Amino acid sequence: MDGDDWLADTRTSYDRVAVDYARLVHDLLAQSPHERAALALFAELVGAAGGGSVADVGCGTGRITAHLRTLGIDAFGIDLSPGMIAVARRNHPGLRFEVGSMTDLDLPDGSVTGLIAWYSLIHIPDDQLGAVFAHFRRVVRPGGPLLLGFHVGDETTVKTEGYGGHPMKVDVHRRQPAQLAGRLQASGFRVESQTTLTSPESRLGGIVLGRRET
C-alpha cells in the first residue's frame, strides 16, 4: 500500500468488524495457558520495575488491557480504530482507552513503566517498524519491560474478509522471532526471551520479551 493508505484501510477495516471481533475473540486468552503465563511474567516485571502505568498499544476491544488490570497492572489501551475503542469503552467501563496510532504515539517521554503490543504489529509494514520501536523506546522508562505477540512466518498476505464475514483490507505481516528481536535490539531494547507457540490466537505465534536499556 502506498503512503499512509494502509493506515486508513486498517482503521476502516477494524471499525467495520469491531462488534463481531469483540464477540469472537473475548475468550481466546482463557484457552491459552502459555499466553496467560507470558502476560503474568510481564506483569511481574512491571511490578519489579516499580509499578506505574502500562500502555496496551493496538488494544483492539480491550481484552488484554482488562486482563492486565486483573493482574494488578494499571493498564490503559490505545488503538487506531475509533470503532474498536468505542467497543472497548462499552465492554470495560472505568478503564482508559484512547484513539491513537503506534506510528505517531502521542505519549510523553518515559511516561509508562511497560508497553505491550499484542498481535498489533502484524499490520505494520517492515519499513515502519524502526519508527514504531523508536516510539516504544521513547515512552518506556529505562529498565521497563516490553512484550510483543505476533504471527510467525516469512510472508505477507492480504486479509479481505474476517470476524463475522465483514470485508476487510489489511496486510498481515508474519515475522520470525529472531527478526523482531534484532530490530528491537537495534532500537535500544535488551531482548530477554523469544518463543513460539500454538494457541487459539495463532496457528504459530511468537512472543518476544524485552527491556528498555538503561
Short mmCIF file of N, CA and C in Angstrom, two decimals, residues 60-62 77 82-99:
data_model
loop_
_atom_site.label_atom_id
_atom_site.label_comp_id
_atom_site.label_asym_id
_atom_site.label_seq_id
_atom_site.Cartn_x
_atom_site.Cartn_y
_atom_site.Cartn_z
N GLY A 60 -7.23 -3.01 20.48
CA GLY A 60 -8.47 -3.57 19.98
C GLY A 60 -9.63 -3.23 20.90
N THR A 61 -10.40 -4.26 21.25
CA THR A 61 -11.57 -4.05 22.10
C THR A 61 -11.26 -4.21 23.58
N GLY A 62 -9.98 -4.22 23.94
CA GLY A 62 -9.59 -4.06 25.33
C GLY A 62 -9.46 -5.30 26.17
N GLY A 77 -5.42 1.43 27.21
CA GLY A 77 -5.34 0.98 25.83
C GLY A 77 -5.35 2.10 24.81
N PRO A 82 -11.40 3.99 15.92
CA PRO A 82 -12.41 4.53 16.84
C PRO A 82 -13.51 3.53 17.14
N GLY A 83 -13.86 2.68 16.17
CA GLY A 83 -14.87 1.67 16.42
C GLY A 83 -14.45 0.67 17.47
N MET A 84 -13.20 0.23 17.42
CA MET A 84 -12.69 -0.71 18.43
C MET A 84 -12.64 -0.04 19.80
N ILE A 85 -12.24 1.22 19.85
CA ILE A 85 -12.17 1.94 21.12
C ILE A 85 -13.57 2.12 21.71
N ALA A 86 -14.56 2.38 20.86
CA ALA A 86 -15.93 2.53 21.35
C ALA A 86 -16.41 1.23 22.00
N VAL A 87 -16.10 0.09 21.39
CA VAL A 87 -16.50 -1.19 21.97
C VAL A 87 -15.72 -1.46 23.26
N ALA A 88 -14.43 -1.13 23.26
CA ALA A 88 -13.62 -1.32 24.47
C ALA A 88 -14.20 -0.53 25.64
N ARG A 89 -14.57 0.71 25.39
CA ARG A 89 -15.14 1.54 26.46
C ARG A 89 -16.47 0.99 26.94
N ARG A 90 -17.25 0.46 26.02
CA ARG A 90 -18.54 -0.11 26.39
C ARG A 90 -18.37 -1.41 27.20
N ASN A 91 -17.44 -2.26 26.76
CA ASN A 91 -17.27 -3.56 27.42
C ASN A 91 -16.47 -3.49 28.71
N HIS A 92 -15.65 -2.45 28.86
CA HIS A 92 -14.79 -2.33 30.04
C HIS A 92 -14.92 -0.92 30.63
N PRO A 93 -16.08 -0.59 31.13
CA PRO A 93 -16.28 0.76 31.68
C PRO A 93 -15.35 1.00 32.86
N GLY A 94 -14.87 2.21 32.94
CA GLY A 94 -13.96 2.56 34.02
C GLY A 94 -12.50 2.44 33.65
N LEU A 95 -12.19 1.73 32.54
CA LEU A 95 -10.81 1.65 32.07
C LEU A 95 -10.57 2.76 31.03
N ARG A 96 -9.31 3.10 30.86
CA ARG A 96 -8.93 4.19 29.98
C ARG A 96 -8.57 3.65 28.60
N PHE A 97 -9.25 4.17 27.58
CA PHE A 97 -8.96 3.82 26.19
C PHE A 97 -8.93 5.08 25.35
N GLU A 98 -7.95 5.14 24.44
CA GLU A 98 -7.76 6.32 23.61
C GLU A 98 -7.55 5.90 22.16
N VAL A 99 -8.00 6.73 21.25
CA VAL A 99 -7.71 6.53 19.83
C VAL A 99 -6.32 7.09 19.54
#
